[in-house]
Short mmCIF file of C-alpha atoms and ligand atoms in Angstrom, two decimals:
data_model
loop_
_atom_site.label_atom_id
_atom_site.label_comp_id
_atom_site.label_asym_id
_atom_site.label_seq_id
_atom_site.Cartn_x
_atom_site.Cartn_y
_atom_site.Cartn_z
CA MET A 585 48.92 14.88 -55.65
CA ASN A 586 52.33 13.06 -55.79
CA TRP A 587 53.59 11.76 -52.47
CA PRO A 588 57.43 11.71 -52.07
CA MET A 589 58.89 8.17 -51.95
CA LEU A 590 60.11 7.30 -48.41
CA GLY A 591 62.78 4.84 -47.34
CA ILE A 592 62.24 2.18 -44.64
CA VAL A 593 63.88 4.32 -41.93
CA GLU A 594 61.84 7.41 -42.81
CA THR A 595 58.64 5.33 -42.94
CA ALA A 596 59.37 3.77 -39.52
CA GLY A 597 60.16 7.23 -38.11
CA LEU A 598 56.91 8.60 -39.52
CA VAL A 599 54.93 5.71 -38.06
CA ILE A 600 56.52 6.31 -34.62
CA ILE A 601 55.79 10.05 -34.81
CA LEU A 602 52.20 9.43 -35.95
CA GLY A 603 51.71 6.82 -33.19
CA ALA A 604 52.99 9.23 -30.56
CA ALA A 605 50.75 11.98 -31.94
CA VAL A 606 47.72 9.67 -31.83
CA GLN A 607 48.56 8.75 -28.21
CA VAL A 608 48.86 12.42 -27.23
CA VAL A 609 45.53 13.22 -28.91
CA MET A 610 43.89 10.19 -27.25
CA GLY A 611 45.39 11.16 -23.90
CA PHE A 612 43.99 14.68 -24.20
CA SER A 613 40.60 13.52 -25.35
CA SER A 614 40.32 10.93 -22.57
CA ILE A 615 41.23 13.64 -20.03
CA ALA A 616 38.59 15.87 -21.64
CA ILE A 617 36.02 13.01 -21.62
CA ARG A 618 36.84 12.20 -17.98
CA ALA A 619 36.52 15.86 -17.05
CA ALA A 620 33.20 16.15 -18.88
CA GLY A 621 32.06 12.83 -17.30
CA SER A 622 32.93 13.92 -13.78
CA GLN A 623 31.27 17.27 -14.41
CA ARG A 624 28.13 15.45 -15.53
CA GLN A 625 28.35 13.13 -12.50
CA ALA A 626 28.78 16.14 -10.17
CA ALA A 627 25.77 17.82 -11.79
CA ALA A 628 23.70 14.62 -11.43
CA GLU A 629 24.75 14.28 -7.77
CA LEU A 630 23.86 17.91 -7.11
CA GLU A 631 20.49 17.39 -8.79
CA SER A 632 19.84 14.25 -6.72
CA PHE A 633 20.93 16.08 -3.55
CA LYS A 634 18.58 18.98 -4.34
CA ARG A 635 15.72 16.57 -4.99
CA ARG A 636 16.34 14.70 -1.74
CA ALA A 637 16.63 17.96 0.20
CA GLY A 638 13.35 19.08 -1.39
CA ILE A 639 11.66 15.82 -0.41
CA LEU A 640 13.01 16.03 3.17
CA LEU A 641 11.79 19.63 3.53
CA GLU A 642 8.40 18.66 2.14
CA GLN A 643 8.35 15.65 4.51
CA ALA A 644 9.14 17.86 7.49
CA LYS A 645 6.31 20.22 6.48
CA VAL A 646 3.90 17.32 5.98
CA GLU A 647 4.95 15.83 9.35
CA ARG A 648 4.37 19.18 11.10
CA ASP A 649 1.05 19.61 9.33
CA ARG A 650 0.10 16.04 10.21
CA THR A 651 0.79 16.48 13.91
CA GLU A 652 -0.65 19.97 14.18
CA SER A 653 -3.84 19.39 12.28
CA SER A 654 -4.51 15.73 13.05
CA TRP A 655 -7.15 14.86 15.61
CA ASN A 656 -7.81 12.49 18.47
CA GLY A 657 -10.91 10.36 18.57
CA LYS A 658 -13.56 10.90 15.92
CA ARG A 659 -14.05 13.78 13.49
CA LYS A 660 -17.04 14.59 11.32
CA PHE A 661 -16.74 14.59 7.53
CA ARG A 662 -19.29 15.56 4.91
CA ILE A 663 -19.65 13.39 1.82
CA ASP A 664 -18.96 15.96 -0.87
CA ARG A 665 -19.16 13.66 -3.90
CA ARG A 666 -19.86 10.03 -4.80
CA VAL A 667 -18.36 8.54 -7.97
CA ILE A 668 -19.01 5.04 -9.29
CA GLU A 669 -15.63 3.78 -10.49
CA ASN A 670 -16.30 0.66 -12.58
CA GLU A 671 -18.70 -0.84 -15.11
CA ALA A 672 -19.94 -3.40 -12.57
CA GLY A 673 -20.95 -0.44 -10.38
CA ASP A 674 -19.81 -2.13 -7.19
CA ILE A 675 -16.92 0.20 -6.35
CA CYS A 676 -17.81 3.73 -5.37
CA SER A 677 -15.47 6.55 -4.34
CA PHE A 678 -16.57 8.90 -1.57
CA TYR A 679 -14.94 12.32 -1.42
CA LEU A 680 -14.90 13.59 2.17
CA VAL A 681 -14.35 17.12 3.45
CA PRO A 682 -14.14 18.17 7.11
CA HIS A 683 -17.53 19.21 8.45
CA ASP A 684 -15.87 22.04 10.44
CA GLY A 685 -14.47 23.53 7.19
CA ARG A 686 -10.85 23.32 8.41
CA PRO A 687 -8.11 21.90 6.17
CA VAL A 688 -7.64 18.16 5.82
CA PRO A 689 -4.50 16.95 7.57
CA SER A 690 -1.96 15.19 5.42
CA PHE A 691 -1.29 11.46 5.64
CA ARG A 692 1.19 8.94 4.36
CA PRO A 693 0.16 7.40 1.02
CA GLY A 694 -1.06 3.91 1.84
CA GLN A 695 -2.74 4.77 5.17
CA PHE A 696 -6.42 4.32 5.95
CA LEU A 697 -9.31 5.93 7.80
CA THR A 698 -11.30 4.10 10.44
CA PHE A 699 -15.04 4.84 10.40
CA GLU A 700 -17.55 4.38 13.19
CA LEU A 701 -20.92 3.91 11.54
CA PRO A 702 -24.28 4.10 13.28
CA ILE A 703 -25.93 1.48 11.06
CA PRO A 704 -29.66 1.17 11.73
CA GLY A 705 -30.52 -2.12 13.42
CA GLU A 706 -27.01 -2.63 14.85
CA ALA A 707 -26.66 -2.48 18.64
CA GLN A 708 -23.15 -1.00 18.45
CA PRO A 709 -21.56 1.37 15.93
CA VAL A 710 -19.89 -0.68 13.19
CA VAL A 711 -16.15 -0.01 12.89
CA ARG A 712 -14.46 -0.47 9.51
CA CYS A 713 -11.26 0.74 7.85
CA TYR A 714 -10.96 2.09 4.31
CA SER A 715 -7.69 3.04 2.63
CA LEU A 716 -7.29 6.59 1.44
CA SER A 717 -7.27 6.21 -2.33
CA ASP A 718 -5.94 9.56 -3.51
CA SER A 719 -2.79 11.59 -2.95
CA PRO A 720 -2.28 13.42 0.37
CA HIS A 721 -1.87 16.63 -1.62
CA GLU A 722 -5.60 17.07 -2.26
CA ASP A 723 -8.03 19.17 -0.22
CA TYR A 724 -10.27 16.17 0.44
CA TYR A 725 -9.97 12.59 1.60
CA ARG A 726 -11.14 9.91 -0.79
CA VAL A 727 -12.09 6.32 0.02
CA SER A 728 -13.17 3.81 -2.63
CA ILE A 729 -15.42 1.10 -1.31
CA LYS A 730 -16.44 -2.22 -2.82
CA ARG A 731 -19.97 -3.35 -2.09
CA GLN A 732 -19.69 -6.78 -0.48
CA GLY A 733 -22.40 -9.31 -1.23
CA PRO A 734 -22.69 -12.63 0.59
CA PRO A 735 -19.71 -14.93 -0.13
CA PRO A 736 -20.25 -17.18 -3.22
CA LYS A 737 -20.93 -20.42 -1.33
CA ALA A 738 -22.69 -18.90 1.68
CA PRO A 739 -26.00 -20.44 2.73
CA GLU A 740 -29.24 -18.78 1.64
CA GLY A 741 -30.09 -15.79 3.81
CA THR A 742 -26.49 -14.81 4.60
CA PRO A 743 -26.54 -11.04 5.04
CA PRO A 744 -24.44 -8.86 2.69
CA GLY A 745 -21.56 -6.79 4.07
CA LEU A 746 -22.80 -4.29 6.65
CA SER A 747 -20.61 -1.27 6.22
CA SER A 748 -19.99 -1.41 2.46
CA ASN A 749 -23.72 -1.70 1.74
CA TYR A 750 -24.45 1.11 4.19
CA PHE A 751 -22.03 3.34 2.27
CA HIS A 752 -23.38 2.30 -1.15
CA SER A 753 -27.10 2.23 -0.44
CA GLN A 754 -27.70 4.68 2.36
CA LEU A 755 -25.08 7.40 2.42
CA LYS A 756 -25.75 10.29 0.06
CA GLU A 757 -23.85 13.43 -0.91
CA GLY A 758 -24.18 15.90 1.99
CA ASP A 759 -24.40 13.17 4.66
CA ILE A 760 -22.00 13.15 7.60
CA VAL A 761 -19.71 10.30 8.62
CA GLU A 762 -17.34 10.04 11.57
CA ALA A 763 -13.76 8.88 11.17
CA MET A 764 -10.59 8.55 13.18
CA ALA A 765 -7.33 10.11 11.97
CA PRO A 766 -5.38 8.39 9.16
CA ALA A 767 -3.35 5.47 10.47
CA GLY A 768 -1.50 2.35 9.41
CA GLY A 769 2.03 1.13 8.94
CA PHE A 770 1.69 0.24 5.25
CA TYR A 771 2.87 3.35 3.49
CA LEU A 772 5.25 4.49 0.79
CA ASP A 773 8.82 5.36 1.71
CA GLU A 774 8.80 8.79 0.10
CA GLU A 775 12.44 9.50 0.88
CA SER A 776 13.75 6.55 -1.07
CA GLU A 777 14.92 6.99 -4.64
CA ARG A 778 14.81 3.31 -5.48
CA GLY A 779 12.48 2.04 -8.20
CA VAL A 780 9.08 1.13 -6.87
CA VAL A 781 6.68 -1.66 -7.84
CA LEU A 782 3.08 -1.04 -6.81
CA ILE A 783 0.81 -4.07 -6.97
CA GLY A 784 -2.96 -3.91 -6.51
CA GLY A 785 -5.42 -6.78 -6.79
CA GLY A 786 -9.16 -5.99 -7.06
CA VAL A 787 -10.20 -3.27 -4.64
CA GLY A 788 -6.73 -3.65 -3.09
CA LEU A 789 -5.57 -1.08 -5.62
CA THR A 790 -6.79 1.71 -3.29
CA PRO A 791 -3.66 2.21 -1.14
CA VAL A 792 -1.30 1.71 -4.08
CA VAL A 793 -3.19 4.18 -6.26
CA SER A 794 -2.74 6.70 -3.45
CA MET A 795 1.02 5.97 -3.58
CA LEU A 796 1.04 6.39 -7.37
CA ASN A 797 -0.91 9.66 -7.27
CA SER A 798 1.38 10.95 -4.56
CA LEU A 799 4.54 10.11 -6.53
CA ILE A 800 3.06 11.87 -9.55
CA ALA A 801 2.03 14.91 -7.50
CA HIS A 802 5.63 15.15 -6.26
CA GLY A 803 7.00 14.99 -9.79
CA SER A 804 9.01 11.94 -8.75
CA ASN A 805 11.43 10.61 -11.33
CA ARG A 806 11.72 7.21 -9.65
CA GLU A 807 11.10 4.24 -11.90
CA ILE A 808 7.49 3.28 -11.14
CA TRP A 809 5.75 0.05 -12.10
CA PHE A 810 2.03 -0.34 -11.43
CA PHE A 811 0.65 -3.87 -11.72
CA TYR A 812 -3.12 -4.15 -11.42
CA GLY A 813 -4.90 -7.49 -11.38
CA ILE A 814 -8.66 -7.90 -11.93
CA ARG A 815 -10.91 -10.37 -13.66
CA ASN A 816 -12.02 -8.23 -16.60
CA ARG A 817 -13.26 -4.80 -17.80
CA GLU A 818 -16.30 -4.86 -15.51
CA GLU A 819 -14.06 -4.77 -12.42
CA HIS A 820 -11.54 -2.30 -13.85
CA VAL A 821 -11.60 0.92 -11.80
CA MET A 822 -10.03 4.31 -12.58
CA ALA A 823 -9.01 2.93 -16.00
CA GLU A 824 -8.70 6.28 -17.78
CA HIS A 825 -6.90 7.93 -14.86
CA LEU A 826 -4.25 5.19 -14.81
CA ARG A 827 -3.83 5.23 -18.59
CA GLU A 828 -3.40 9.02 -18.56
CA ILE A 829 -0.63 8.80 -15.97
CA ASP A 830 1.03 6.02 -17.96
CA ARG A 831 0.90 8.08 -21.18
CA ALA A 832 2.13 11.31 -19.60
CA HIS A 833 5.10 9.96 -17.62
CA ALA A 834 8.00 8.10 -19.20
CA ASN A 835 9.08 6.72 -15.81
CA VAL A 836 5.67 5.10 -15.16
CA HIS A 837 4.84 1.64 -16.52
CA LEU A 838 1.27 0.42 -16.16
CA VAL A 839 0.60 -3.30 -16.52
CA VAL A 840 -3.05 -4.37 -16.29
CA CYS A 841 -3.68 -8.10 -15.97
CA TYR A 842 -7.11 -9.64 -16.65
CA SER A 843 -7.47 -13.16 -15.31
CA ARG A 844 -10.79 -13.81 -17.10
CA PRO A 845 -11.11 -11.47 -20.08
CA ASP A 846 -14.39 -11.84 -21.99
CA GLU A 847 -15.41 -10.82 -25.53
CA ASN A 848 -15.71 -7.14 -24.46
CA CYS A 849 -12.08 -6.98 -23.35
CA VAL A 850 -9.45 -5.88 -25.86
CA GLN A 851 -5.85 -6.79 -25.18
CA GLY A 852 -3.56 -3.80 -25.77
CA VAL A 853 -6.46 -1.41 -25.12
CA ASP A 854 -8.14 -2.50 -21.88
CA TYR A 855 -5.39 -4.74 -20.54
CA ASN A 856 -1.81 -5.76 -21.21
CA SER A 857 -1.49 -9.29 -20.01
CA GLU A 858 -3.82 -12.27 -19.58
CA GLY A 859 -3.53 -14.14 -16.28
CA PHE A 860 -2.69 -13.26 -12.70
CA VAL A 861 -0.17 -10.72 -11.48
CA SER A 862 2.85 -12.89 -10.76
CA VAL A 863 6.55 -12.77 -10.06
CA GLU A 864 7.09 -14.59 -13.39
CA LEU A 865 5.57 -11.51 -15.05
CA PHE A 866 7.86 -9.19 -13.04
CA LYS A 867 10.86 -11.24 -14.12
CA SER A 868 9.88 -10.80 -17.76
CA LEU A 869 9.52 -7.01 -17.45
CA LEU A 870 11.79 -5.71 -14.70
CA GLU A 871 15.52 -5.40 -15.18
CA SER A 872 16.27 -6.89 -11.76
CA ASN A 873 14.65 -7.55 -8.39
CA ASN A 874 16.14 -4.35 -6.97
CA TYR A 875 12.89 -2.48 -6.29
CA GLU A 876 10.67 -1.66 -3.33
CA PHE A 877 7.49 -3.71 -3.60
CA TYR A 878 4.11 -2.61 -2.16
CA ILE A 879 1.32 -5.17 -2.44
CA CYS A 880 -2.34 -5.10 -1.51
CA GLY A 881 -4.90 -7.57 -2.79
CA PRO A 882 -6.88 -10.71 -2.09
CA PRO A 883 -5.22 -13.31 0.17
CA PRO A 884 -4.27 -15.87 -2.55
CA MET A 885 -2.53 -13.17 -4.59
CA MET A 886 -0.72 -11.77 -1.56
CA ASP A 887 0.40 -15.22 -0.42
CA MET A 888 1.72 -16.16 -3.83
CA VAL A 889 3.41 -12.88 -4.70
CA THR A 890 5.10 -12.34 -1.32
CA LYS A 891 6.37 -15.95 -1.22
CA ASP A 892 7.68 -15.80 -4.82
CA LEU A 893 9.33 -12.42 -4.23
CA GLU A 894 11.20 -13.89 -1.27
CA GLU A 895 12.26 -16.84 -3.43
CA TRP A 896 13.43 -14.39 -6.09
CA GLY A 897 15.78 -12.97 -3.45
CA VAL A 898 13.98 -9.70 -2.70
CA PRO A 899 15.01 -8.72 0.86
CA GLU A 900 12.17 -8.82 3.37
CA GLU A 901 12.48 -5.09 4.08
CA HIS A 902 11.63 -4.34 0.46
CA ILE A 903 8.40 -6.36 0.51
CA ASN A 904 5.59 -4.29 2.00
CA PHE A 905 2.05 -5.59 2.05
CA GLU A 906 -1.36 -5.05 3.56
CA ALA A 907 -4.35 -7.35 3.76
CA PHE A 908 -7.87 -5.95 3.94
CA GLY A 909 -8.81 -7.95 7.00
CA PRO A 910 -7.18 -10.42 9.31
CA ALA A 911 -3.50 -10.62 8.46
CA THR A 912 -3.64 -13.50 6.03
CA VAL A 913 -0.08 -13.58 4.81
CA LYS A 914 1.60 -16.63 6.29
CA LYS A 915 4.81 -15.14 7.52
CA THR A 916 2.94 -12.90 9.96
CA GLN A 917 1.16 -15.82 11.57
CA GLU A 918 4.03 -17.86 12.86
CA PRO A 919 4.09 -18.41 16.65
CA VAL A 920 5.93 -15.60 18.30
CA SER A 921 7.20 -17.09 21.54
CA ASP A 922 8.29 -20.33 23.19
CA ALA A 923 5.15 -20.27 25.29
CA ALA A 924 3.10 -20.14 22.12
CA ALA A 925 4.61 -23.31 20.71
CA GLY A 926 2.46 -26.29 21.61
CA GLN A 927 1.57 -25.27 25.20
CA THR A 928 -1.70 -24.02 26.58
CA VAL A 929 -1.82 -20.70 28.37
CA GLU A 930 -4.47 -19.39 30.73
CA VAL A 931 -6.32 -16.29 29.53
CA VAL A 932 -8.65 -14.51 31.93
CA PHE A 933 -11.34 -12.28 30.39
CA ALA A 934 -12.02 -10.36 33.61
CA LYS A 935 -15.14 -8.38 32.63
CA SER A 936 -16.78 -11.45 31.08
CA ASN A 937 -15.75 -13.54 34.08
CA LYS A 938 -14.28 -16.31 31.93
CA THR A 939 -10.98 -18.18 32.27
CA LEU A 940 -9.99 -20.16 29.18
CA ASN A 941 -7.05 -22.12 27.86
CA TRP A 942 -5.42 -20.61 24.80
CA GLU A 943 -3.13 -22.44 22.38
CA THR A 944 -1.38 -21.41 19.17
CA ALA A 945 -4.14 -22.72 16.92
CA ALA A 946 -6.58 -20.30 18.61
CA GLY A 947 -4.86 -17.38 16.85
CA THR A 948 -4.85 -13.89 18.28
CA LEU A 949 -6.48 -12.91 21.56
CA LEU A 950 -9.24 -11.23 19.54
CA GLU A 951 -9.96 -14.38 17.51
CA PHE A 952 -9.79 -16.48 20.68
CA GLY A 953 -12.17 -14.18 22.54
CA GLU A 954 -14.63 -14.03 19.63
CA ALA A 955 -14.61 -17.82 19.26
CA ASN A 956 -15.61 -18.02 22.92
CA GLY A 957 -18.39 -15.46 22.80
CA ILE A 958 -16.45 -12.56 24.34
CA LYS A 959 -17.44 -9.18 22.85
CA MET A 960 -14.46 -7.03 21.91
CA ASN A 961 -14.29 -4.03 19.60
CA SER A 962 -12.24 -4.41 16.46
CA GLY A 963 -11.57 -2.48 13.28
CA CYS A 964 -8.72 -3.24 10.90
CA ARG A 965 -7.76 -6.54 12.58
CA SER A 966 -4.19 -5.86 11.62
CA GLY A 967 -2.90 -3.66 14.45
CA GLY A 968 -3.35 -0.39 12.63
CA CYS A 969 -6.47 1.39 13.85
CA GLY A 970 -6.36 0.97 17.62
CA THR A 971 -10.07 0.07 17.93
CA CYS A 972 -9.33 -3.21 19.75
CA LEU A 973 -7.07 -1.59 22.36
CA THR A 974 -7.73 -3.49 25.60
CA ALA A 975 -6.28 -3.07 29.10
CA LEU A 976 -3.83 -5.81 29.99
CA ARG A 977 -4.19 -6.16 33.75
CA GLU A 978 -1.63 -8.93 34.19
CA GLY A 979 0.88 -10.84 32.10
CA GLU A 980 2.77 -10.31 28.88
CA ILE A 981 1.85 -10.55 25.23
CA GLU A 982 3.77 -10.46 21.98
CA TYR A 983 2.62 -9.15 18.62
CA ILE A 984 2.47 -11.38 15.56
CA HIS A 985 3.60 -8.36 13.58
CA ARG A 986 4.56 -4.78 14.27
CA PRO A 987 1.59 -2.63 15.34
CA GLY A 988 0.96 0.64 13.48
CA LYS A 989 1.62 2.51 16.73
CA LYS A 990 2.86 0.66 19.82
CA PRO A 991 0.29 1.01 22.64
CA GLU A 992 1.31 2.21 26.08
CA ALA A 993 2.33 -0.33 28.72
CA GLY A 994 -0.71 -1.89 30.42
CA SER A 995 -2.75 -2.14 27.22
CA CYS A 996 -2.56 -4.20 24.07
CA LEU A 997 -3.98 -4.52 20.57
CA VAL A 998 -5.76 -7.85 20.90
CA CYS A 999 -6.20 -8.26 17.13
CA ILE A 1000 -2.48 -9.00 16.69
CA ALA A 1001 -1.56 -10.17 20.21
CA GLN A 1002 -0.74 -13.63 21.51
CA PRO A 1003 -0.05 -14.37 25.19
CA THR A 1004 3.45 -15.46 26.24
CA GLY A 1005 2.13 -16.72 29.62
CA ARG A 1006 -0.97 -16.27 31.80
CA VAL A 1007 -2.71 -12.97 31.01
CA VAL A 1008 -5.66 -11.08 32.46
CA LEU A 1009 -7.53 -8.88 30.00
CA ASP A 1010 -10.09 -6.19 30.74
CA ALA A 1011 -12.65 -7.73 28.40
C1 LIG B 1177 -6.52 -1.53 6.51
C2 LIG B 1177 -7.75 -1.84 5.71
C3 LIG B 1177 -8.05 -1.10 4.59
C4 LIG B 1177 -9.17 -1.40 3.82
N1 LIG B 1177 -9.44 -0.67 2.71
C5 LIG B 1177 -10.52 -0.96 1.94
C6 LIG B 1177 -10.79 -0.21 0.76
O1 LIG B 1177 -10.07 0.69 0.39
N2 LIG B 1177 -11.92 -0.54 0.06
C7 LIG B 1177 -12.75 -1.56 0.42
O2 LIG B 1177 -13.76 -1.79 -0.25
N3 LIG B 1177 -12.48 -2.29 1.55
C8 LIG B 1177 -11.42 -2.01 2.31
N4 LIG B 1177 -11.17 -2.73 3.45
C9 LIG B 1177 -12.13 -3.76 3.88
C10 LIG B 1177 -13.23 -3.12 4.71
O3 LIG B 1177 -12.70 -2.66 5.93
C11 LIG B 1177 -14.35 -4.08 5.08
O4 LIG B 1177 -13.79 -5.23 5.66
C12 LIG B 1177 -15.21 -4.47 3.88
O5 LIG B 1177 -15.82 -3.32 3.32
C13 LIG B 1177 -16.33 -5.45 4.31
O6 LIG B 1177 -17.03 -4.88 5.35
P1 LIG B 1177 -18.62 -4.99 5.45
O7 LIG B 1177 -19.04 -4.40 6.74
O8 LIG B 1177 -19.26 -4.48 4.22
O9 LIG B 1177 -18.84 -6.56 5.45
P2 LIG B 1177 -19.04 -7.48 6.76
O10 LIG B 1177 -20.33 -7.18 7.41
O11 LIG B 1177 -17.81 -7.37 7.59
O12 LIG B 1177 -19.14 -8.87 6.05
C14 LIG B 1177 -18.04 -9.40 5.35
C15 LIG B 1177 -18.52 -10.58 4.51
O13 LIG B 1177 -19.05 -11.59 5.37
C16 LIG B 1177 -20.32 -11.99 4.91
N5 LIG B 1177 -21.13 -12.43 6.07
C17 LIG B 1177 -21.84 -11.67 6.93
N6 LIG B 1177 -22.43 -12.45 7.86
C18 LIG B 1177 -22.08 -13.73 7.57
C19 LIG B 1177 -22.38 -14.99 8.14
N7 LIG B 1177 -23.15 -15.09 9.21
N8 LIG B 1177 -21.84 -16.09 7.57
C20 LIG B 1177 -21.05 -16.02 6.47
N9 LIG B 1177 -20.73 -14.86 5.88
C21 LIG B 1177 -21.24 -13.72 6.44
C22 LIG B 1177 -20.89 -10.79 4.21
O14 LIG B 1177 -21.86 -11.16 3.26
C23 LIG B 1177 -19.66 -10.23 3.53
O15 LIG B 1177 -19.41 -10.88 2.31
C24 LIG B 1177 -10.04 -2.45 4.21
C25 LIG B 1177 -9.74 -3.18 5.37
C26 LIG B 1177 -8.60 -2.89 6.10
C27 LIG B 1177 -8.29 -3.70 7.32
#
């Protein structure tokens, strides 16, 4: 085709007209893009609103169910099933169903049951807590218990763990156990939509696996990271279950860390990373520190991870943790009052007829009492189960961290209490 020859003026005019036309087209398309964008945003907001409304409704139902069907004191459960969870054979799951045949009340993922066990040869029932290790949406409770042998450097003749060995060696399918209602302040914020990082070390995976299973049961589309630290394949529990969840859900990222892999362990198959679960690892995998962190594991791991998360700038309210025993994480053990700093305080154990001088180094009133031969009941030792509730006849105490449920005035949870002045305890 022959194009007509144009003069300078015509060419300039054509360029101006073309430029204006391009601007008009661009203007229209940007309006169209903006309109489509805001439509998409509105649709996404509506979707998010619907999801949140759904979660809130579900929460309200669960809350109602929890209050209506929960129980006071002890309740009998039948062991429906026992399942060994790892190659080492030292972690066993116990599936519990109510002996009275009524439905199991819901709980918050991360909470635990407190058992009172009539162990032969023990003068008193043995009280121990075990985290619920499955989602609250099941028609059973599940606890997964590690058999505790004597500590590695313990002298010859040191007895193995009482309760864990009782569960492993003596309790069979069909047997009955007694437990108090689910409790504990370490649980998943199910209303939040923020990304969540679940961190389990050793048998400490139990509460975080309950959180994971619960998120999956809800069809949550939150970004979920699951870091699991163990020594090697032998200790690895629920391996196939975790891998299946990882494979089936694009929003779930499973990272298994072996600290001491042996020749049977295959990287990329059994585990992802060699070494400990650490904040360095999070930094290499997570886009930012803007997640809610839930951590449960052995004390050295908890100490390191919580400290490093704080240093990474994660706000304290996004770092949730639980220790399986005395609260070992440092920040919970700082003195809580002026009276606690460097002074001695008189503590009267009225029933035992003993008056003793307490100081900060003596720890909680429970630890202080035990060190001085005073018998007091205890369970979780972290203010969650209520077993150590003791009447406070005189004086004031403060808690080293927030109790699961604040006791009524005139009583205190001695496992997390320190005196702020002279106190008289009914113990
Ligand atoms: C909130 C919470 C949740 C928990 N969840 C779980 C869970 O999901 N799974 C789980 O397995 N555990 C869990 N635990 C831990 C559990 O409650 C028990 O502490 C654990 O099973 C050990 O109890 P035990 O009776 O077997 O051992 P204990 O009898 O309490 O003994 C503990 C250790 O001390 C040693 N020992 C005994 N006597 C002596 C002595 N004289 N000198 C030196 N050492 C001695 C024993 O050999 C053993 O190694 C949880 C704890 C808490 C607080």
